[in-house]
Short mmCIF file of C-alpha atoms in Angstrom, two decimals:
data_model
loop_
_atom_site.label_atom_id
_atom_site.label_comp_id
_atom_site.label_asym_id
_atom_site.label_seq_id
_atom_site.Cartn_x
_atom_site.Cartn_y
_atom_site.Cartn_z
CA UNK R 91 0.00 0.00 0.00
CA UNK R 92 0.86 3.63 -0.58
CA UNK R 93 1.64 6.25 1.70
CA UNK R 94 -0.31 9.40 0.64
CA UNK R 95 -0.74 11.88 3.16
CA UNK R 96 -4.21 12.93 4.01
CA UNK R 97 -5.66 9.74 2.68
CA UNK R 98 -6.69 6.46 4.32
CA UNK R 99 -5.66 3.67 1.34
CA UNK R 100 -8.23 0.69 2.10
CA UNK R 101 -7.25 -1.40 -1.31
CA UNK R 102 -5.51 -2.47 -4.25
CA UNK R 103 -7.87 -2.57 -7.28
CA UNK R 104 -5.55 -2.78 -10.18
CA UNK R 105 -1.82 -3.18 -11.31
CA UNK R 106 -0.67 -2.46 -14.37
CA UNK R 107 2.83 -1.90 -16.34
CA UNK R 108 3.05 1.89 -15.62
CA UNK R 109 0.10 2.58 -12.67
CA UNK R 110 -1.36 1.18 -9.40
CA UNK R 111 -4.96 2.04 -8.47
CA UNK R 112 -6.50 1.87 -5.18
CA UNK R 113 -9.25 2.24 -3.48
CA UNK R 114 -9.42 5.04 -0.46
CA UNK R 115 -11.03 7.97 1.80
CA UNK R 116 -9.96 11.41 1.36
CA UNK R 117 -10.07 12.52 5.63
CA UNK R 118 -10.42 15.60 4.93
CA UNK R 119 -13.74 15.40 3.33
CA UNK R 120 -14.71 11.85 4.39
CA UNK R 121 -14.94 11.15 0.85
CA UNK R 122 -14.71 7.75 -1.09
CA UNK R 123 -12.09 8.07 -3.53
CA UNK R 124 -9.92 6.23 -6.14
CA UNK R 125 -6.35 6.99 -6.09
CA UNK R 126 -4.14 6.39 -9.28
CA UNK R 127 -0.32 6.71 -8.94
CA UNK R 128 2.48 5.34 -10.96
CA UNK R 129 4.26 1.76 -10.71
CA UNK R 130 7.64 2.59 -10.31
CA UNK R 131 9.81 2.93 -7.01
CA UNK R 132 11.52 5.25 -9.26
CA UNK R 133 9.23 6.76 -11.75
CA UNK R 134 10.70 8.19 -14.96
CA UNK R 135 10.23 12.28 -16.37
CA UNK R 136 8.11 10.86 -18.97
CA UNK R 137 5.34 8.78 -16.53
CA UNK R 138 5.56 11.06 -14.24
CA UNK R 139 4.93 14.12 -17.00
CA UNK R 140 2.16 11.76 -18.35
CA UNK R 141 0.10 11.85 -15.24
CA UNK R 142 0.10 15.55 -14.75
CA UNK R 143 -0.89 15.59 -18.95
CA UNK R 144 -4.28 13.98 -17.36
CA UNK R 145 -4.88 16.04 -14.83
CA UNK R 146 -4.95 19.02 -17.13
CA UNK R 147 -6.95 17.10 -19.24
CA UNK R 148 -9.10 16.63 -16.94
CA UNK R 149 -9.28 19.88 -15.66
CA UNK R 150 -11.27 20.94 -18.59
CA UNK R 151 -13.87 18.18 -18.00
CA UNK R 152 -14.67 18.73 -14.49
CA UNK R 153 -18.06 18.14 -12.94
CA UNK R 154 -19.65 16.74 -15.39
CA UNK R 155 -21.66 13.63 -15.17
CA UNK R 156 -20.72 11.14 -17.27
CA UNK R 157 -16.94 11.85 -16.77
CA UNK R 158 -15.01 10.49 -13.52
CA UNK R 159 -14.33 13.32 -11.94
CA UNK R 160 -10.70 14.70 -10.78
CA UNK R 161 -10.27 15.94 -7.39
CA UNK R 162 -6.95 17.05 -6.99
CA UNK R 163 -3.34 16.45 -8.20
CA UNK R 164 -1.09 14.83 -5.15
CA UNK R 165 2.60 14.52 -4.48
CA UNK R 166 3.92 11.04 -2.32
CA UNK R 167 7.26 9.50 -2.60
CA UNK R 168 5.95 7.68 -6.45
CA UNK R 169 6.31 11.44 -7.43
CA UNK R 170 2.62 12.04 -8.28
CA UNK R 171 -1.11 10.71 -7.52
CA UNK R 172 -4.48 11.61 -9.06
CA UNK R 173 -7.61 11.46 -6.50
CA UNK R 174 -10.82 10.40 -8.45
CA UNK R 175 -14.46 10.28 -7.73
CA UNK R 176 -15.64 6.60 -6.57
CA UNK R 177 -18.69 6.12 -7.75
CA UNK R 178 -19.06 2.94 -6.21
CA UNK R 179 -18.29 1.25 -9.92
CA UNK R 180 -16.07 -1.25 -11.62
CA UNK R 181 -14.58 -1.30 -15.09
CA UNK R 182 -16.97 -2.34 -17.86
CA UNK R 183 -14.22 -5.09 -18.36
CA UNK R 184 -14.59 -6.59 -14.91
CA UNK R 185 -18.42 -6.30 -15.06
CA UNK R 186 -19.30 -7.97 -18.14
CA UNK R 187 -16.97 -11.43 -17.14
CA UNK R 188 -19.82 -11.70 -14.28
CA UNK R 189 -22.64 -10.59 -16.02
CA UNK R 190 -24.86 -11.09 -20.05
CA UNK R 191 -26.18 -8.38 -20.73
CA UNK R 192 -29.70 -8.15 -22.12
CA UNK R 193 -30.38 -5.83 -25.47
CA UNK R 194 -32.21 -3.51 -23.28
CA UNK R 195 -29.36 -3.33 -20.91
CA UNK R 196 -26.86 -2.99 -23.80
CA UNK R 197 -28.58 0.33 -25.34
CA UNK R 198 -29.42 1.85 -22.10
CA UNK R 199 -24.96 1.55 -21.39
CA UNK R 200 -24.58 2.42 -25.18
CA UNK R 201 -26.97 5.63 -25.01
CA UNK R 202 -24.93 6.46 -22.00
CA UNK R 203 -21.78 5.70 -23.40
CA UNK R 204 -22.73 7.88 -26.46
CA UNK R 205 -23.62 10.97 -23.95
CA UNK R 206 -20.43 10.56 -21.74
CA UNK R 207 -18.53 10.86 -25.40
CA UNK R 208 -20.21 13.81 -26.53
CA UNK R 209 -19.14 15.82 -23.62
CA UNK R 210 -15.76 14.91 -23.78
CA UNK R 211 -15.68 15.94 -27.73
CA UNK R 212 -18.10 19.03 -26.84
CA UNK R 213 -14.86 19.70 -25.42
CA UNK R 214 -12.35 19.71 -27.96
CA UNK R 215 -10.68 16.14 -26.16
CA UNK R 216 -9.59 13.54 -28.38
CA UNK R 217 -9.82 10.42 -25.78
CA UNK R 218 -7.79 7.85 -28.12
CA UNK R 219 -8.52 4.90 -25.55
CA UNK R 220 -12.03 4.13 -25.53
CA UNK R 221 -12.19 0.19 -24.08
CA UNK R 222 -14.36 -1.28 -21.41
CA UNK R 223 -11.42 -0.84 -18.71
CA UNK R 224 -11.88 2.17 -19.62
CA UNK R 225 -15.46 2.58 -19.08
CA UNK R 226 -16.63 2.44 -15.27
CA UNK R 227 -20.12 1.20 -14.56
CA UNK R 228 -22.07 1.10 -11.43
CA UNK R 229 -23.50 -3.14 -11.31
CA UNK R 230 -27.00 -1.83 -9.73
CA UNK R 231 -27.70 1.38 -11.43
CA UNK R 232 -25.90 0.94 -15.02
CA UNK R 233 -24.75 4.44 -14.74
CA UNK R 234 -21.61 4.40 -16.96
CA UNK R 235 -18.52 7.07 -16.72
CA UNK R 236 -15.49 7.51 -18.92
CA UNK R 237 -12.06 7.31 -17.26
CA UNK R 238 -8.16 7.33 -17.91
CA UNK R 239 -7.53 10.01 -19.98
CA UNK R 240 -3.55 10.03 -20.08
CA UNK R 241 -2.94 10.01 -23.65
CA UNK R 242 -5.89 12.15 -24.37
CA UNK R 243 -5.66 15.23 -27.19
CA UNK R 244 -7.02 19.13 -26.73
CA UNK R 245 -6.52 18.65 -30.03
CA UNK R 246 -8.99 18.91 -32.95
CA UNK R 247 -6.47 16.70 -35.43
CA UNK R 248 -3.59 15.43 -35.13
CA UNK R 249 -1.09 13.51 -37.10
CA UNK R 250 0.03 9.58 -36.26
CA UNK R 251 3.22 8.78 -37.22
CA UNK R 252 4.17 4.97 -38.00
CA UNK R 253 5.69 2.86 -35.66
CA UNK R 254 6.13 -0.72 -34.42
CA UNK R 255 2.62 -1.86 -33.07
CA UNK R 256 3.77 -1.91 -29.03
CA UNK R 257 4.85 2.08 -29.62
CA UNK R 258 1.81 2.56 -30.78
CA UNK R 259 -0.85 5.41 -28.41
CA UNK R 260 -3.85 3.60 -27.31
CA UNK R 261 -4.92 -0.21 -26.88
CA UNK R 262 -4.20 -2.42 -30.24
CA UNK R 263 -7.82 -4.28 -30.07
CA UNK R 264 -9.48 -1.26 -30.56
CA UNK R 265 -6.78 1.49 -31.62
CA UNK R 266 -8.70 3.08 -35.07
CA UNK R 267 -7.01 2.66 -38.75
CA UNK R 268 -6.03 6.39 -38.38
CA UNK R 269 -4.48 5.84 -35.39
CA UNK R 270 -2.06 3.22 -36.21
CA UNK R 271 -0.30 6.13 -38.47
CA UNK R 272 -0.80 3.76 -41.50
CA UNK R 273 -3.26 5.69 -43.55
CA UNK R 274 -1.54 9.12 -44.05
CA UNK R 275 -4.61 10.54 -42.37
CA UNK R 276 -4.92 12.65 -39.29
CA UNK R 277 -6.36 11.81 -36.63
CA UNK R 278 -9.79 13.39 -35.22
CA UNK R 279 -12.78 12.80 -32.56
CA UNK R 280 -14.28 10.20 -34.73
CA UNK R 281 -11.30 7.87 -34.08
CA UNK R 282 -13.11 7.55 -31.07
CA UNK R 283 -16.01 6.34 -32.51
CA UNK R 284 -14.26 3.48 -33.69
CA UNK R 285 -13.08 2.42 -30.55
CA UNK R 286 -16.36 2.88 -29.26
CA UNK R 287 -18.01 0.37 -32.04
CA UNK R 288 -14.81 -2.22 -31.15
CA UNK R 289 -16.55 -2.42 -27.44
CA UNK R 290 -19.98 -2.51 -28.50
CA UNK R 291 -19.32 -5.65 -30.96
CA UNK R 292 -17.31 -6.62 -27.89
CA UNK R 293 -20.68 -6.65 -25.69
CA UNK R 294 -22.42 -7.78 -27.89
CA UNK R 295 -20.95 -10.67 -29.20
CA UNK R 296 -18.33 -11.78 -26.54
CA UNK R 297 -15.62 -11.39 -29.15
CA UNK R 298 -13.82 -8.82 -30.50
CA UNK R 299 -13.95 -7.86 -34.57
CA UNK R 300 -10.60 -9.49 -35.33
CA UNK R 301 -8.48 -11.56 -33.22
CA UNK R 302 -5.39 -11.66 -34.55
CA UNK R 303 -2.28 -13.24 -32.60
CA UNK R 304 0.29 -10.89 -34.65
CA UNK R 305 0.32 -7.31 -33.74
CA UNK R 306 1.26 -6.49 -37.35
CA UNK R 307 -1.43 -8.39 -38.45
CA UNK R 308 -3.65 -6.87 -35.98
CA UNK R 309 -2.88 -3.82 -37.58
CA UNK R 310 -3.36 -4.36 -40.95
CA UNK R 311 -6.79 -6.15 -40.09
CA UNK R 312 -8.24 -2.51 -38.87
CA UNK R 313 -6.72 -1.05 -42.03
CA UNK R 314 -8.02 -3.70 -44.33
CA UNK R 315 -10.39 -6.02 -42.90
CA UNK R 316 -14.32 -5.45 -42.62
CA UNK R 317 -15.07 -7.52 -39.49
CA UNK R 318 -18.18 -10.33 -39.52
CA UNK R 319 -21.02 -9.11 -39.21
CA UNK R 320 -22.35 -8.89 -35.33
CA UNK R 321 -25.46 -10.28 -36.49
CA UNK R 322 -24.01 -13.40 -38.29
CA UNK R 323 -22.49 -14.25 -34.85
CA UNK R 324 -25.43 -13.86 -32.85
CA UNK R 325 -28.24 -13.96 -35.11
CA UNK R 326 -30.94 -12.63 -32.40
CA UNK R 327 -29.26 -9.12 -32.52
CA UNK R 328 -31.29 -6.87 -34.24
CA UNK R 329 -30.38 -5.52 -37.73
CA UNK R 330 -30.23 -2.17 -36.82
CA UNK R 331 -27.93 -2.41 -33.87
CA UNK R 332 -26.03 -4.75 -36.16
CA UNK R 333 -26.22 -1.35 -39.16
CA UNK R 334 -25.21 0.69 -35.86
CA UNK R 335 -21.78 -1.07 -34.96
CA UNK R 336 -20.60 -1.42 -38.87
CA UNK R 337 -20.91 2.20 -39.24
CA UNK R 338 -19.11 3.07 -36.13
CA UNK R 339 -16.13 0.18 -37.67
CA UNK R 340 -15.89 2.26 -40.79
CA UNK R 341 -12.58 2.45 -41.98
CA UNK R 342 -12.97 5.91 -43.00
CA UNK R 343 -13.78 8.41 -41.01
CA UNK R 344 -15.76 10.03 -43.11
CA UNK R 345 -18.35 7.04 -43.49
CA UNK R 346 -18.42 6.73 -39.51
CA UNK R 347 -21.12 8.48 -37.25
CA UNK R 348 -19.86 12.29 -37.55
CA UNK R 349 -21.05 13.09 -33.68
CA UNK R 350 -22.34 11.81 -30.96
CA UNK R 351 -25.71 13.16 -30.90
CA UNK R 352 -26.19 11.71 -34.38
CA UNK R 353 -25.05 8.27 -32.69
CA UNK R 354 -27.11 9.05 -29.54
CA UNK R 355 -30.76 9.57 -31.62
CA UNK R 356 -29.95 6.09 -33.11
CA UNK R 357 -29.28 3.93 -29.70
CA UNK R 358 -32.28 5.91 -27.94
CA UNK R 359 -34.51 5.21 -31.23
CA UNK R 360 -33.62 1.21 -30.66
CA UNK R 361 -34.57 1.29 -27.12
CA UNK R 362 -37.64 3.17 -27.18
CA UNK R 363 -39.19 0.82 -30.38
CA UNK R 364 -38.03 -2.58 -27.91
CA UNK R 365 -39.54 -0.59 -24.70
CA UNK R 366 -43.26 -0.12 -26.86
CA UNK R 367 -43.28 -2.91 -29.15
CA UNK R 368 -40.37 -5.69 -27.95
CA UNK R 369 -38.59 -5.36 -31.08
CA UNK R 370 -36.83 -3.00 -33.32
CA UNK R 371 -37.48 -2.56 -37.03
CA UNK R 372 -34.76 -1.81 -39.62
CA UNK R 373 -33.83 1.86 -40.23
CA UNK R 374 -30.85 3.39 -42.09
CA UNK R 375 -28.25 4.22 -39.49
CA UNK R 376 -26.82 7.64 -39.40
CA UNK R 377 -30.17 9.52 -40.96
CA UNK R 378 -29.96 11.81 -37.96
CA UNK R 379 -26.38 12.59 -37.50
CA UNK R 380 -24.73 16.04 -38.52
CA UNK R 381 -21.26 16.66 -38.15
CA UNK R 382 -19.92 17.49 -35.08
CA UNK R 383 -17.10 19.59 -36.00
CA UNK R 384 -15.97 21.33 -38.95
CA UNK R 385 -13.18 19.00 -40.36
CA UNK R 386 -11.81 19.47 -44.34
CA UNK R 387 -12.13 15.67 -45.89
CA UNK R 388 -8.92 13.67 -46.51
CA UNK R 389 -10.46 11.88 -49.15
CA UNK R 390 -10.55 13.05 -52.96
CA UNK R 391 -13.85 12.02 -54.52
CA UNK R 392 -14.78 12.38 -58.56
CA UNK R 393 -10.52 12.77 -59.03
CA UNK R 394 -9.22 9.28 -60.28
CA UNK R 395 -7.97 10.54 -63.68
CA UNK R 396 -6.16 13.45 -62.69
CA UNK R 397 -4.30 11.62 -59.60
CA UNK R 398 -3.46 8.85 -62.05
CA UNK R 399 -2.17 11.71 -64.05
CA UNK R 400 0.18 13.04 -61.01
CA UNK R 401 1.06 9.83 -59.95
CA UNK R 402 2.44 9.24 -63.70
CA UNK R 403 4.34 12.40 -63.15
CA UNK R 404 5.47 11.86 -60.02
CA UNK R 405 6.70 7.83 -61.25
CA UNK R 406 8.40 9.63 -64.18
CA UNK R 407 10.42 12.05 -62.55
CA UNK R 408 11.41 9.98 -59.77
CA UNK R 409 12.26 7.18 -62.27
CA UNK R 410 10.59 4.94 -59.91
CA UNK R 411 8.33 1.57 -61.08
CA UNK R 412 4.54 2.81 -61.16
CA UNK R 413 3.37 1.85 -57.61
CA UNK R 414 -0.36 0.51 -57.35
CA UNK R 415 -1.93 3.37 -55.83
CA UNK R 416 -2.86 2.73 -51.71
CA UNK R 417 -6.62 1.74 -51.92
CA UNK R 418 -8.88 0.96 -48.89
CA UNK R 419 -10.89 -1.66 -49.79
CA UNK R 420 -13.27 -4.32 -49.08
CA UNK R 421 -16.85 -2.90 -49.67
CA UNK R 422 -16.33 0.28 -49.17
CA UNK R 423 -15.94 3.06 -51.56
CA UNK R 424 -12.02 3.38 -52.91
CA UNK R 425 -9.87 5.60 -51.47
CA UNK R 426 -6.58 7.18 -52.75
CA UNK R 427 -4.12 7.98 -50.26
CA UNK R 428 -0.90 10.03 -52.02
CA UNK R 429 2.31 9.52 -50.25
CA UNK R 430 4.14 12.63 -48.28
CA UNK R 431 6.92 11.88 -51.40
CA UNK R 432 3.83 12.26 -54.30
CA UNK R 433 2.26 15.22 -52.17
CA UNK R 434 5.46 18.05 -52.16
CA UNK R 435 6.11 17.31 -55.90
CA UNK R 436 2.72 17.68 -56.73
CA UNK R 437 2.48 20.32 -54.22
CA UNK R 438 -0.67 18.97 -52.87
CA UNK R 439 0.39 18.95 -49.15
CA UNK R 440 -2.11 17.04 -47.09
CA UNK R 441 -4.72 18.72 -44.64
CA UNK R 442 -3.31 19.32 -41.33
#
């Protein structure tokens, strides 16, 4: 146990590589808290830098609801501690090893989910790592939070740069295309959408979309592969929810759900047609959604001759063999995506 002054540590609740989390009562305010610190008898710059970067983060997301909230930011001999609100929850993760959850329990933790997202994308916060231990939920009332926001972005896009799969920011199972710095696309909020649609096939089905041993071939899987269907592995899943988790799997961001709200209408639309009737009827996913942000595309539509034409030019003066052009495929509408190389010559420099 940790010494933290002020606090009375009652338990361990989780041990990981880089943290320890425990379970404790602020004296000062006889409060219930949870207490995050870092791993490490020694802790380096970079963990220790890490765990302030969440604080601030979550400075900007205090007091509201369906966010854990962040009391204060505490020094002990591990360098540095966070002091969270205890809800009285566990991590969706623990939770759904003990428990099946119904379809009517499902969408009332999805509409939540969808709400706790908005706010955290209302407020210009990229989370990155949207996964069930990720997701706290109380086992009596459902209420659902979003935690752990240390490699969260105040950014509106940002750029992912290749690397080898364990470098990688975020959790491989459900780390977005974008995000593996693969695509030559930025990343945005809607990467988190695609997280979000890896955990609901996850509840749904027991399993995740693609279950590769191979982090490489993990990888390329998001990049490349459309997952089965959720409805061809459990075939009493309704179509709709089914229509609701392929377009938050989208490989594009473009053809995901473009904000939460729009996501939001959907999920409350299932569960108030199985609270009146006991079923839900097919409907075209994504009728309701607007876009969240203003974001320029990354894709070129109605352009295939003339960026067959520059990539001629480029293979010409570069004396290079003519490379197939990168394509996203597999049922979805093509997709060129130039290389940095392709874009100075051209001088068609990418959206930033």
């Amino acid at each position: 146990m940790i010494l933290l002054t002020g606090y009375q540590i009652t338990e361990k609740i989780y041990s990981g590589v880089n943290t320890v989390i425990y379970r404790g009562i602020w004296q000062e305010q006889d409060l219930p808290v949870i207490v995050k610190t870092l791993n490490s008898e020694y802790p380096t710059l970079e963990e220790i830098t890490r765990l302030r970067h969440e604080y601030k983060i979550r400075t900007n997301l205090k007091n509201i609801e369906e966010i854990v909230n962040c009391y204060r930011l505490e020094t002990n001999q591990n360098g540095v501690a966070l002091t969270l609100e205890d809800f009285g929850g566990l991590a969706l993760s623990s939770f759904l090893i003990s428990t099946k959850l119904d379809l009517k329990q499902f969408l009332e933790i999805a509409v939540g989910l969808a709400k706790s997202l908005g706010k955290i994308h209302q407020n210009q916060i990229i989370h990155k790592d949207i996964k069930p231990p990720n997701i706290i939920i109380h086992p009596e009332t459902y209420q659902v939070k979003i935690t752990d926001f240390s490699i969260s972005s105040r950014l509106v896009r940002e750029n992912a740069t290749p690397s080898y799969p364990n470098l990688l920011e975020g959790t491989l199972a459900y780390i977005s295309p974008e995000q593996t710095g693969r695509m030559n696309r930025a990343i945005d909020y809607r990467s988190d959408f695609y997280s979000l649609g890896v955990t609901f096939y996850e509840m749904l089905t027991g399993e995740l979309p693609f279950r590769a041993i191979d982090p490489l071939e993990l990888v390329h899987c998001h990049i490349a592969k459309i997952p089965p269907n959720p409805r061809s592995l459990k075939p009493e899943i309704p179509e709709a929810i089914s229509a609701i988790v392929m377009k938050l799997l989208a490989k594009m961001a473009e053809d995901r759900y473009q904000s939460a709200d729009g996501l939001r209408f959907d999920l409350e639309t299932c569960l108030a047609q199985l609270q009146a009737t006991g079923n839900i009827s097919d409907f075209t996913a994504g009728n309701a959604d607007r876009a969240g942000q203003l974001l320029i595309p990354q894709k070129l539509y109605g352009r295939e001759a003339e960026v067959a034409a520059l990539l001629a030019a480029f293979n010409r003066i570069s004396g290079v063999e003519p490379p197939q052009p990168p394509l996203v495929k597999g049922g979805l509408q093509e997709s060129y995506s130039p290389t940095p190389a392709f874009n100075r010559i051209s001088g068609v420099e990418p959206p930033q």
